[in-house]
CSV table of C-alpha atoms in Angstrom, one decimal:
chain,number,residue,atom,x,y,z
A,12,MET,CA,0.0,0.0,0.0
A,13,GLU,CA,1.2,3.5,-0.8
A,14,LYS,CA,2.5,5.8,1.8
A,15,ILE,CA,1.0,9.3,1.9
A,16,ILE,CA,3.6,12.1,1.9
A,17,LEU,CA,3.1,15.8,2.3
A,18,ALA,CA,5.7,17.7,0.3
A,19,SER,CA,5.4,20.7,2.6
A,20,SER,CA,6.7,21.9,6.0
A,21,SER,CA,3.6,24.1,6.4
A,22,PRO,CA,2.2,23.6,10.0
A,23,ARG,CA,-1.2,24.6,8.6
A,24,ARG,CA,-1.3,21.9,5.9
A,25,LYS,CA,-0.1,19.4,8.5
A,26,GLU,CA,-2.9,20.4,10.8
A,27,LEU,CA,-5.6,20.1,8.1
A,28,LEU,CA,-4.6,16.6,7.1
A,29,GLU,CA,-4.4,15.6,10.8
A,30,GLN,CA,-7.8,17.2,11.5
A,31,VAL,CA,-9.6,14.9,9.1
A,32,GLY,CA,-7.8,11.7,10.2
A,33,ILE,CA,-5.3,11.2,7.4
A,34,ASN,CA,-2.1,9.4,8.1
A,35,PHE,CA,1.0,10.8,6.4
A,36,ASP,CA,4.7,11.6,6.6
A,37,ILE,CA,6.3,15.0,5.9
A,38,LEU,CA,9.0,15.3,3.4
A,39,PRO,CA,9.5,18.9,2.3
A,40,SER,CA,10.6,19.9,-1.2
A,41,ASN,CA,14.3,21.1,-1.2
A,42,GLU,CA,14.5,22.6,-4.7
A,43,GLU,CA,14.3,26.3,-5.6
A,44,GLU,CA,10.9,27.1,-7.1
A,45,ILE,CA,10.8,28.7,-10.5
A,46,ILE,CA,7.8,30.7,-11.8
A,47,THR,CA,7.1,30.8,-15.5
A,48,LYS,CA,3.5,31.4,-15.5
A,49,ILE,CA,1.6,34.8,-15.1
A,50,ASN,CA,-2.0,33.8,-14.2
A,51,PRO,CA,-2.4,33.1,-10.4
A,52,SER,CA,-4.1,29.8,-10.8
A,53,GLU,CA,-1.4,28.6,-13.2
A,54,ILE,CA,1.3,29.8,-10.8
A,55,VAL,CA,0.1,27.8,-7.9
A,56,GLU,CA,-0.4,24.7,-10.0
A,57,GLU,CA,3.1,25.1,-11.4
A,58,LEU,CA,4.7,25.5,-8.0
A,59,SER,CA,2.7,22.6,-6.4
A,60,LEU,CA,3.9,20.4,-9.3
A,61,GLN,CA,7.5,21.4,-8.6
A,62,LYS,CA,7.2,20.6,-5.0
A,63,ALA,CA,5.7,17.2,-5.6
A,64,ASN,CA,8.2,16.4,-8.3
A,65,SER,CA,11.1,17.4,-6.0
A,66,VAL,CA,9.9,14.9,-3.4
A,67,LEU,CA,9.2,12.2,-6.0
A,68,LYS,CA,13.0,12.2,-6.7
A,69,MET,CA,13.6,11.4,-3.0
A,70,VAL,CA,11.2,8.4,-2.5
A,71,THR,CA,11.7,4.8,-3.8
A,72,ASN,CA,8.5,3.2,-2.4
A,73,ASP,CA,5.0,3.4,-3.7
A,74,SER,CA,3.7,6.7,-2.5
A,75,ILE,CA,1.0,9.4,-2.8
A,76,ILE,CA,2.9,12.7,-2.8
A,77,ILE,CA,0.8,15.8,-2.1
A,78,GLY,CA,2.4,19.2,-3.0
A,79,ALA,CA,0.6,22.6,-2.5
A,80,ASP,CA,1.3,26.2,-2.9
A,81,THR,CA,-0.8,29.2,-1.8
A,82,ILE,CA,-0.7,32.8,-3.1
A,83,VAL,CA,-2.8,36.0,-2.6
A,84,SER,CA,-3.9,38.0,-5.6
A,85,LEU,CA,-5.2,41.5,-5.5
A,86,ASN,CA,-6.1,43.1,-8.9
A,87,ASN,CA,-3.8,40.6,-10.5
A,88,ASN,CA,-0.8,41.6,-8.3
A,89,ILE,CA,0.6,38.4,-6.7
A,90,MET,CA,1.4,38.6,-3.0
A,91,GLY,CA,3.6,35.9,-1.6
A,92,LYS,CA,5.3,35.8,1.8
A,93,PRO,CA,6.5,39.2,3.0
A,94,HIS,CA,10.3,39.9,3.1
A,95,ASP,CA,10.2,42.3,6.0
A,96,LYS,CA,8.0,44.6,8.1
A,97,ASN,CA,7.7,47.1,5.3
A,98,ASP,CA,6.7,44.5,2.9
A,99,ALA,CA,4.1,43.1,5.3
A,100,TYR,CA,2.7,46.6,5.9
A,101,ASN,CA,2.4,47.4,2.2
A,102,MET,CA,0.5,44.2,1.6
A,103,LEU,CA,-1.9,44.6,4.5
A,104,LYS,CA,-2.4,48.3,3.6
A,105,GLN,CA,-3.6,47.1,0.1
A,106,LEU,CA,-5.7,44.3,1.4
A,107,GLN,CA,-7.6,46.1,4.1
A,108,ASN,CA,-11.0,47.4,3.1
A,109,ASN,CA,-10.8,45.4,0.0
A,110,THR,CA,-11.6,42.0,-1.6
A,111,HIS,CA,-8.7,39.7,-2.7
A,112,THR,CA,-8.4,36.1,-4.0
A,113,VAL,CA,-6.5,33.3,-2.4
A,114,TYR,CA,-5.3,30.6,-4.7
A,115,THR,CA,-4.0,27.2,-3.7
A,116,GLY,CA,-2.6,24.8,-6.2
A,117,VAL,CA,-2.4,21.1,-5.4
A,118,CYS,CA,-0.4,18.4,-7.1
A,119,VAL,CA,-0.8,14.7,-6.3
A,120,ILE,CA,1.6,12.2,-7.7
A,121,ILE,CA,0.7,8.6,-7.2
A,122,LYS,CA,3.8,6.4,-7.6
A,123,LYS,CA,3.3,2.7,-8.1
A,124,GLY,CA,6.5,1.0,-9.1
A,125,ILE,CA,7.8,2.9,-12.2
A,126,ASP,CA,4.5,4.3,-13.1
A,127,CYS,CA,3.3,7.7,-11.9
A,128,LYS,CA,-0.1,9.4,-12.2
A,129,VAL,CA,-0.1,13.1,-11.8
A,130,ILE,CA,-3.2,15.1,-10.8
A,131,VAL,CA,-3.0,18.9,-10.6
A,132,PHE,CA,-5.8,21.3,-9.7
A,133,HIS,CA,-6.3,24.6,-7.8
A,134,ASP,CA,-9.1,26.3,-5.8
A,135,SER,CA,-9.8,30.0,-5.2
A,136,THR,CA,-11.5,31.8,-2.4
A,137,ASP,CA,-12.5,35.5,-2.3
A,138,VAL,CA,-11.7,37.2,1.0
A,139,THR,CA,-13.0,40.6,2.1
A,140,MET,CA,-11.2,42.4,4.9
A,141,TYR,CA,-12.5,45.2,7.1
A,142,PRO,CA,-10.7,48.5,7.1
A,143,MET,CA,-7.6,48.6,9.4
A,144,THR,CA,-5.9,51.6,10.8
A,145,ASN,CA,-2.2,52.0,10.5
A,146,LYS,CA,-1.8,51.1,14.3
A,147,GLN,CA,-3.9,48.0,13.8
A,148,ILE,CA,-1.6,47.0,10.9
A,149,TYR,CA,1.6,47.6,12.9
A,150,ASP,CA,0.1,45.9,15.9
A,151,TYR,CA,-0.6,42.8,13.9
A,152,ILE,CA,2.8,42.8,12.2
A,153,ASP,CA,4.4,43.0,15.7
A,154,THR,CA,2.7,39.6,16.5
A,155,ASN,CA,5.2,38.1,13.9
A,156,GLU,CA,2.3,36.1,12.4
A,157,PRO,CA,2.5,37.7,8.9
A,158,PHE,CA,6.0,36.5,8.1
A,159,ASP,CA,5.5,33.0,6.9
A,160,LYS,CA,2.1,33.6,5.2
A,161,ALA,CA,1.1,34.6,1.7
A,162,GLY,CA,-0.4,38.1,1.7
A,163,SER,CA,1.0,38.7,5.2
A,164,TYR,CA,-1.9,37.3,7.2
A,165,GLY,CA,-3.2,34.0,8.5
A,166,ILE,CA,-7.0,33.7,8.5
A,167,GLN,CA,-6.9,31.1,11.2
A,168,GLY,CA,-4.7,33.4,13.5
A,169,GLN,CA,-5.0,36.8,14.9
A,170,SER,CA,-6.0,38.5,11.7
A,171,ALA,CA,-9.4,36.7,12.0
A,172,ILE,CA,-10.8,39.9,13.6
A,173,TYR,CA,-10.2,41.7,10.3
A,174,ILE,CA,-11.9,39.2,7.9
A,175,LYS,CA,-15.3,40.5,6.9
A,176,LYS,CA,-16.4,37.6,4.7
A,177,ILE,CA,-15.2,34.9,2.5
A,178,CYS,CA,-16.6,33.3,-0.6
A,179,GLY,CA,-15.3,29.8,-1.1
A,180,ASP,CA,-13.5,27.2,0.9
A,181,TYR,CA,-12.0,28.5,4.2
A,182,ASN,CA,-9.5,25.7,4.3
A,183,ASN,CA,-8.3,26.8,0.9
A,184,VAL,CA,-7.3,30.2,2.5
A,185,VAL,CA,-5.5,28.4,5.3
A,186,GLY,CA,-3.4,26.5,2.7
A,187,LEU,CA,-5.1,23.3,1.5
A,188,PRO,CA,-8.5,22.7,0.0
A,189,ILE,CA,-8.8,19.5,1.9
A,190,ALA,CA,-12.4,18.6,0.8
A,191,LYS,CA,-11.5,19.1,-2.8
A,192,LEU,CA,-8.3,17.1,-2.5
A,193,TYR,CA,-10.2,14.2,-0.7
A,194,ASN,CA,-13.1,14.1,-3.2
A,195,THR,CA,-10.8,14.4,-6.3
A,196,LEU,CA,-8.9,11.4,-5.2
A,197,LEU,CA,-12.0,9.6,-4.1
A,198,ASP,CA,-13.4,10.0,-7.6
A,199,ILE,CA,-10.5,7.8,-9.0
A,200,GLY,CA,-10.9,5.2,-6.1
A,201,ILE,CA,-8.4,6.5,-3.6
A,202,ASP,CA,-9.7,7.1,-0.1
A,203,LEU,CA,-7.0,9.0,1.7
A,204,LYS,CA,-8.5,8.0,5.1
A,205,ASN,CA,-7.8,4.4,4.4
A,206,TYR,CA,-4.0,4.6,4.3
């Protein structure tokens, strides 16, 4: 039976898989990610494929490898993880009192012997934030929560008080559209909860 491998060191993706009772190992990708696409949905699919492929090179046993990547897009401007406090401030200043879209790409590689089946998809969720004062933005940055998160915020963390509404899958914003992942694989006869 294949082993499930999460090709990510994200604590949020780990928690989502654990939350629904999936048994898995963690083996993060160690290769530099290269973006060649422009459209946000294509970028996250490309990056998730790169992560899963990187881990595929490290495994020899039959495996189900799950790679994922999340970005925030506002008016077609891509927002990844902030480089510093100024970067975080600039992102949050743009996001506050506005609606943006969170894209998560998922790549699943099912390795059986020398055969590999590759499934790539994405999900998107619109997020509307309440207005934030400069002090609120700086206070939130001082929590250090923004620094490992696309768009400089974590919906499941202290920024929750600034989220006005979402349209789409909440877990997609957290970093993994777990229901879509589960049901996409169920459609081809793979029940991730039975591994």
